[in-house]
Amino acid sequence: MIAVTFLGTSAALPTTERNVSSFMLQREGEHFLFDCGEGTQRQMMRYGTGFGMEEIYFSHYHSDHTLGLPGLLRSLGMMARTAPLRLYGPRGAHKHLGALVALGMERVKFPVEIVEVTPGQVLKHGEFDFHVGEASHRGDCVAYSLVEHDRLGRFDPELARSLGIPEGPRWGEIHRGKPVTLESGRVVQPAELVGPARPGRKVTYSGDSAPTDAMLHLAVGSDLLIHEATFGEDERERARETMHSTAREAATVAFEAGVGRLVLTHISARYTREAPELLAEAKAVYENTVIARDGMTVEVLFKTER
């Protein structure tokens, strides 16, 4: 399962209903935190995500995306955490994240590693990778995509039995691409019993960014695109000045990238919790759009399960 729980969905100013930026991504029992605005640790308690993440990914170093880190580290220390924690961020990670780590090191007995990433980098994680993309915002900023590797094709058990291959280890061998020799001497090739490889899932997060061709390229084929939509079109000039996106621009990225679902986040405090004007603006371009809310969980399905 891949599921995203939104912990903070406001832009720079929190509201009574929206905390500042953060979300937890869970994939098959592993947890990854993205950004860590002030109060993130309380949101993690409130929405039951747990504290078992081993990695935190920062899109950039503005305070509404980072100030929750010292408190989170201190709480983890008080919970007697011993597992290492790795922090990823764009250029300047050691300076910016290092200063925040120093503030939170009281009672911290576990190792904290800081890793600087650059656009175009691929971070290997076994059955999936994190791709680092280019974002366009004030200061150094990146976007991220979780990209699962292709899965094995579907195995045809009935056909295997009809060919005289009994259920057992040889099923696994041929499913993994190894030919099987029957007692008759016939060699059964994997392609006879196994369908084409099936694509894995892809989740893309824009961070804070104006719309760019690089963001569109990163988002292509995503099952879920989490894109900032700080403003509506009526504030387009303000969006340009602050290097943010409007809801319509985020929806245009989703439409042109052919994503499965768009979730808008980083909503300005000038809009209500439901932000109906932003939703209508986005849906006029890309129908399968929702506005993120604190505590909302979105599950990401395989394309064949939708």
CSV table of C-alpha atoms in Angstrom, one decimal:
chain,number,residue,atom,x,y,z
A,1,MET,CA,0.0,0.0,0.0
A,2,ILE,CA,1.0,3.6,-0.6
A,3,ALA,CA,-0.8,6.2,1.4
A,4,VAL,CA,-0.2,9.9,1.9
A,5,THR,CA,-1.5,11.6,5.1
A,6,PHE,CA,-1.5,15.4,5.0
A,7,LEU,CA,-0.2,16.9,8.3
A,8,GLY,CA,-0.1,20.5,7.2
A,9,THR,CA,-1.7,22.0,4.1
A,10,SER,CA,-1.5,25.8,4.7
A,11,ALA,CA,0.9,28.2,3.1
A,12,ALA,CA,3.2,30.4,5.2
A,13,LEU,CA,0.6,31.4,7.7
A,14,PRO,CA,-1.2,28.6,9.7
A,15,THR,CA,-4.9,28.8,10.4
A,16,THR,CA,-7.2,27.2,12.9
A,17,GLU,CA,-7.9,24.5,10.4
A,18,ARG,CA,-4.6,24.2,8.5
A,19,ASN,CA,-1.1,23.7,9.9
A,20,VAL,CA,2.0,24.6,7.8
A,21,SER,CA,3.5,22.2,5.3
A,22,SER,CA,4.1,18.5,6.0
A,23,PHE,CA,2.9,15.1,4.9
A,24,MET,CA,3.7,11.5,5.7
A,25,LEU,CA,4.1,9.0,2.9
A,26,GLN,CA,3.7,5.3,3.8
A,27,ARG,CA,4.8,2.6,1.4
A,28,GLU,CA,4.5,-1.1,2.3
A,29,GLY,CA,5.3,-0.4,6.0
A,30,GLU,CA,8.0,2.2,5.4
A,31,HIS,CA,7.4,5.9,6.4
A,32,PHE,CA,8.8,9.0,4.8
A,33,LEU,CA,8.2,12.5,6.0
A,34,PHE,CA,8.1,15.4,3.5
A,35,ASP,CA,8.8,18.9,4.9
A,36,CYS,CA,8.4,19.6,8.6
A,37,GLY,CA,6.6,22.8,9.4
A,38,GLU,CA,6.2,24.1,13.0
A,39,GLY,CA,3.9,21.7,15.0
A,40,THR,CA,4.4,18.7,12.7
A,41,GLN,CA,5.1,16.4,15.6
A,42,ARG,CA,1.7,17.2,17.2
A,43,GLN,CA,0.0,16.6,13.8
A,44,MET,CA,1.7,13.2,13.7
A,45,MET,CA,0.2,12.4,17.1
A,46,ARG,CA,-3.2,13.8,16.2
A,47,TYR,CA,-3.5,11.9,12.9
A,48,GLY,CA,-1.8,8.6,14.0
A,49,THR,CA,1.0,8.4,11.5
A,50,GLY,CA,3.5,7.2,14.1
A,51,PHE,CA,7.1,8.3,14.3
A,52,GLY,CA,8.8,5.4,12.6
A,53,MET,CA,10.2,7.3,9.6
A,54,GLU,CA,13.9,6.8,8.8
A,55,GLU,CA,14.1,9.7,6.3
A,56,ILE,CA,12.8,13.2,6.0
A,57,TYR,CA,12.8,15.0,2.6
A,58,PHE,CA,12.9,18.8,2.6
A,59,SER,CA,11.8,20.7,-0.5
A,60,HIS,CA,13.5,24.0,0.6
A,61,TYR,CA,14.4,25.9,3.8
A,62,HIS,CA,11.7,28.5,4.3
A,63,SER,CA,10.6,28.4,7.9
A,64,ASP,CA,7.1,27.1,7.2
A,65,HIS,CA,8.6,23.9,5.9
A,66,THR,CA,11.4,23.4,8.4
A,67,LEU,CA,10.8,24.9,11.9
A,68,GLY,CA,9.1,21.7,13.2
A,69,LEU,CA,12.4,19.8,12.9
A,70,PRO,CA,14.0,20.8,16.3
A,71,GLY,CA,10.9,19.9,18.3
A,72,LEU,CA,10.5,16.6,16.4
A,73,LEU,CA,14.1,15.6,17.1
A,74,ARG,CA,13.7,16.4,20.7
A,75,SER,CA,10.5,14.3,21.0
A,76,LEU,CA,12.2,11.4,19.2
A,77,GLY,CA,15.0,11.6,21.7
A,78,MET,CA,12.6,11.5,24.6
A,79,MET,CA,11.0,8.5,23.1
A,80,ALA,CA,14.4,6.7,23.4
A,81,ARG,CA,14.8,6.4,19.6
A,82,THR,CA,18.0,4.7,18.6
A,83,ALA,CA,17.5,4.2,14.9
A,84,PRO,CA,19.4,6.6,12.7
A,85,LEU,CA,17.5,9.4,10.9
A,86,ARG,CA,18.5,10.8,7.5
A,87,LEU,CA,17.6,14.3,6.3
A,88,TYR,CA,17.6,15.2,2.6
A,89,GLY,CA,17.5,18.7,1.2
A,90,PRO,CA,18.7,20.8,-1.7
A,91,ARG,CA,21.9,22.8,-1.8
A,92,GLY,CA,22.8,24.3,1.6
A,93,ALA,CA,21.5,21.3,3.5
A,94,HIS,CA,24.4,21.1,5.9
A,95,LYS,CA,24.1,24.7,6.8
A,96,HIS,CA,20.4,25.1,7.1
A,97,LEU,CA,19.4,21.7,8.4
A,98,GLY,CA,22.5,21.5,10.5
A,99,ALA,CA,21.5,24.6,12.4
A,100,LEU,CA,18.0,23.1,13.1
A,101,VAL,CA,19.5,19.8,14.2
A,102,ALA,CA,21.7,21.6,16.6
A,103,LEU,CA,18.6,23.2,18.2
A,104,GLY,CA,16.9,19.9,18.7
A,105,MET,CA,19.8,17.7,19.9
A,106,GLU,CA,18.9,17.8,23.6
A,107,ARG,CA,18.1,14.2,24.7
A,108,VAL,CA,18.9,13.0,21.2
A,109,LYS,CA,21.0,9.8,21.3
A,110,PHE,CA,20.5,8.6,17.7
A,111,PRO,CA,22.6,9.5,14.7
A,112,VAL,CA,21.3,12.2,12.3
A,113,GLU,CA,22.8,12.3,8.8
A,114,ILE,CA,22.3,15.2,6.4
A,115,VAL,CA,22.4,14.5,2.6
A,116,GLU,CA,22.4,17.3,0.0
A,117,VAL,CA,20.6,16.5,-3.2
A,118,THR,CA,20.5,18.0,-6.7
A,119,PRO,CA,17.9,17.9,-9.5
A,120,GLY,CA,18.4,14.9,-11.7
A,121,GLN,CA,19.6,12.7,-8.8
A,122,VAL,CA,18.1,9.3,-8.2
A,123,LEU,CA,18.1,7.9,-4.7
A,124,LYS,CA,17.9,4.1,-4.7
A,125,HIS,CA,15.6,2.3,-2.3
A,126,GLY,CA,15.4,-1.3,-3.4
A,127,GLU,CA,12.1,-1.8,-5.2
A,128,PHE,CA,11.6,2.0,-5.8
A,129,ASP,CA,13.6,5.2,-6.2
A,130,PHE,CA,13.2,8.8,-5.2
A,131,HIS,CA,13.8,11.1,-8.2
A,132,VAL,CA,14.9,14.6,-7.4
A,133,GLY,CA,13.4,17.3,-9.7
A,134,GLU,CA,14.0,21.0,-10.3
A,135,ALA,CA,11.5,23.4,-8.7
A,136,SER,CA,11.3,27.2,-9.2
A,137,HIS,CA,11.0,29.2,-6.0
A,138,ARG,CA,12.9,31.7,-4.0
A,139,GLY,CA,16.2,30.1,-2.9
A,140,ASP,CA,17.2,26.5,-3.5
A,141,CYS,CA,14.2,24.3,-3.9
A,142,VAL,CA,13.6,20.8,-5.2
A,143,ALA,CA,10.7,18.5,-6.0
A,144,TYR,CA,10.5,14.7,-5.5
A,145,SER,CA,9.0,11.7,-7.2
A,146,LEU,CA,8.7,8.2,-5.6
A,147,VAL,CA,8.9,5.8,-8.6
A,148,GLU,CA,8.3,2.1,-8.1
A,149,HIS,CA,10.1,-0.3,-10.3
A,150,ASP,CA,8.0,-2.4,-12.8
A,151,ARG,CA,6.3,-5.4,-11.3
A,152,LEU,CA,6.5,-8.9,-12.7
A,153,GLY,CA,3.7,-9.7,-15.2
A,154,ARG,CA,0.7,-11.8,-14.3
A,155,PHE,CA,1.4,-15.6,-14.1
A,156,ASP,CA,-1.2,-17.9,-15.6
A,157,PRO,CA,-1.5,-20.9,-13.2
A,158,GLU,CA,-4.2,-22.7,-15.2
A,159,LEU,CA,-2.0,-22.7,-18.3
A,160,ALA,CA,1.0,-23.9,-16.2
A,161,ARG,CA,-1.0,-26.9,-15.0
A,162,SER,CA,-2.3,-27.7,-18.4
A,163,LEU,CA,1.4,-27.8,-19.6
A,164,GLY,CA,2.2,-30.3,-16.8
A,165,ILE,CA,4.0,-27.9,-14.5
A,166,PRO,CA,2.8,-28.6,-11.0
A,167,GLU,CA,2.5,-25.9,-8.4
A,168,GLY,CA,5.7,-25.4,-6.6
A,169,PRO,CA,9.2,-23.9,-6.9
A,170,ARG,CA,9.2,-24.1,-10.7
A,171,TRP,CA,6.3,-21.6,-10.8
A,172,GLY,CA,8.4,-19.1,-9.0
A,173,GLU,CA,11.3,-19.7,-11.3
A,174,ILE,CA,9.4,-19.2,-14.5
A,175,HIS,CA,7.6,-16.1,-13.0
A,176,ARG,CA,11.0,-14.6,-12.3
A,177,GLY,CA,12.1,-15.2,-16.0
A,178,LYS,CA,13.8,-18.6,-15.9
A,179,PRO,CA,12.8,-21.2,-18.6
A,180,VAL,CA,11.5,-24.5,-17.3
A,181,THR,CA,12.3,-27.9,-18.9
A,182,LEU,CA,9.4,-30.5,-18.8
A,183,GLU,CA,9.9,-34.2,-18.3
A,184,SER,CA,9.1,-34.5,-22.0
A,185,GLY,CA,12.1,-32.4,-22.8
A,186,ARG,CA,10.1,-29.4,-23.9
A,187,VAL,CA,11.4,-26.0,-22.7
A,188,VAL,CA,8.7,-23.6,-21.6
A,189,GLN,CA,9.8,-20.0,-21.9
A,190,PRO,CA,8.6,-17.4,-19.3
A,191,ALA,CA,6.7,-15.4,-22.1
A,192,GLU,CA,4.4,-18.4,-22.5
A,193,LEU,CA,3.1,-18.1,-18.9
A,194,VAL,CA,3.9,-14.6,-17.8
A,195,GLY,CA,2.3,-11.5,-19.1
A,196,PRO,CA,4.1,-8.2,-19.8
A,197,ALA,CA,5.7,-6.3,-16.9
A,198,ARG,CA,3.2,-4.1,-15.0
A,199,PRO,CA,4.1,-0.5,-14.1
A,200,GLY,CA,4.6,0.4,-10.4
A,201,ARG,CA,3.1,3.5,-8.8
A,202,LYS,CA,4.4,7.0,-8.9
A,203,VAL,CA,3.9,9.9,-6.5
A,204,THR,CA,5.2,13.4,-7.2
A,205,TYR,CA,5.4,16.4,-4.8
A,206,SER,CA,6.1,19.8,-6.2
A,207,GLY,CA,7.3,21.5,-3.1
A,208,ASP,CA,6.9,25.3,-3.4
A,209,SER,CA,7.2,26.1,-7.1
A,210,ALA,CA,6.0,28.2,-9.9
A,211,PRO,CA,4.9,26.0,-12.8
A,212,THR,CA,7.8,24.9,-15.0
A,213,ASP,CA,8.6,22.5,-17.8
A,214,ALA,CA,10.9,20.7,-15.4
A,215,MET,CA,8.0,20.1,-13.0
A,216,LEU,CA,5.8,18.9,-15.8
A,217,HIS,CA,8.5,16.5,-16.9
A,218,LEU,CA,8.9,15.1,-13.4
A,219,ALA,CA,5.1,14.6,-13.0
A,220,VAL,CA,4.6,12.7,-16.2
A,221,GLY,CA,2.7,9.5,-15.5
A,222,SER,CA,2.2,10.1,-11.8
A,223,ASP,CA,-0.6,8.2,-10.1
A,224,LEU,CA,-0.7,11.0,-7.6
A,225,LEU,CA,0.5,14.6,-8.0
A,226,ILE,CA,0.7,16.7,-4.9
A,227,HIS,CA,1.1,20.3,-6.2
A,228,GLU,CA,1.1,23.6,-4.4
A,229,ALA,CA,-1.8,25.9,-5.2
A,230,THR,CA,-1.2,28.9,-3.0
A,231,PHE,CA,-3.4,31.3,-5.0
A,232,GLY,CA,-6.3,31.5,-7.4
A,233,GLU,CA,-6.1,33.2,-10.8
A,234,ASP,CA,-7.3,36.5,-9.3
A,235,GLU,CA,-4.0,36.6,-7.4
A,236,ARG,CA,-1.9,35.6,-10.4
A,237,GLU,CA,0.4,38.6,-10.1
A,238,ARG,CA,1.0,37.8,-6.5
A,239,ALA,CA,1.8,34.2,-7.4
A,240,ARG,CA,4.3,35.5,-10.0
A,241,GLU,CA,6.0,37.8,-7.4
A,242,THR,CA,6.3,35.0,-4.8
A,243,MET,CA,7.1,32.2,-7.3
A,244,HIS,CA,4.1,30.1,-6.4
A,245,SER,CA,1.4,28.4,-8.5
A,246,THR,CA,-2.3,29.2,-9.0
A,247,ALA,CA,-4.8,26.4,-8.8
A,248,ARG,CA,-5.3,26.6,-12.6
A,249,GLU,CA,-1.6,26.3,-13.2
A,250,ALA,CA,-1.3,23.3,-11.0
A,251,ALA,CA,-4.2,21.6,-12.8
A,252,THR,CA,-2.6,22.4,-16.1
A,253,VAL,CA,0.5,20.6,-15.0
A,254,ALA,CA,-1.7,17.6,-14.0
A,255,PHE,CA,-3.6,17.6,-17.3
A,256,GLU,CA,-0.5,17.8,-19.5
A,257,ALA,CA,1.4,15.3,-17.4
A,258,GLY,CA,-1.4,12.7,-17.6
A,259,VAL,CA,-1.5,12.1,-13.9
A,260,GLY,CA,-4.1,9.9,-12.2
A,261,ARG,CA,-5.1,12.3,-9.4
A,262,LEU,CA,-4.2,15.8,-8.3
A,263,VAL,CA,-4.2,17.0,-4.7
A,264,LEU,CA,-3.8,20.8,-4.2
A,265,THR,CA,-1.9,21.9,-1.0
A,266,HIS,CA,-0.1,24.9,0.4
A,267,ILE,CA,-3.3,26.9,0.4
A,268,SER,CA,-3.1,30.6,1.3
A,269,ALA,CA,-4.8,31.6,4.6
A,270,ARG,CA,-7.1,33.9,2.6
A,271,TYR,CA,-9.1,30.9,1.5
A,272,THR,CA,-11.6,28.8,3.6
A,273,ARG,CA,-11.0,25.2,4.5
A,274,GLU,CA,-12.9,23.9,1.5
A,275,ALA,CA,-11.4,26.6,-0.8
A,276,PRO,CA,-14.3,26.2,-3.3
A,277,GLU,CA,-13.0,28.8,-5.7
A,278,LEU,CA,-9.6,27.1,-6.0
A,279,LEU,CA,-11.3,23.7,-6.5
A,280,ALA,CA,-13.6,25.0,-9.2
A,281,GLU,CA,-10.7,26.7,-11.0
A,282,ALA,CA,-8.7,23.6,-11.0
A,283,LYS,CA,-11.5,21.2,-12.0
A,284,ALA,CA,-12.3,23.4,-15.0
A,285,VAL,CA,-8.9,22.2,-16.3
A,286,TYR,CA,-8.5,18.8,-14.6
A,287,GLU,CA,-11.5,17.1,-13.2
A,288,ASN,CA,-9.9,14.6,-10.8
A,289,THR,CA,-8.7,17.2,-8.3
A,290,VAL,CA,-9.2,17.6,-4.6
A,291,ILE,CA,-8.1,20.2,-2.0
A,292,ALA,CA,-5.9,18.7,0.7
A,293,ARG,CA,-7.1,19.0,4.3
A,294,ASP,CA,-5.1,18.4,7.4
A,295,GLY,CA,-5.6,14.8,8.5
A,296,MET,CA,-6.8,13.6,5.0
A,297,THR,CA,-5.3,10.3,3.8
A,298,VAL,CA,-5.1,9.5,0.1
A,299,GLU,CA,-4.3,5.9,-1.0
A,300,VAL,CA,-2.5,5.4,-4.2
A,301,LEU,CA,-3.7,2.3,-6.2
A,302,PHE,CA,-2.0,0.4,-9.0
A,303,LYS,CA,-3.5,1.5,-12.4
A,304,THR,CA,-5.2,-1.9,-12.8
A,305,GLU,CA,-6.9,-1.5,-9.4
A,306,ARG,CA,-8.6,1.8,-10.2
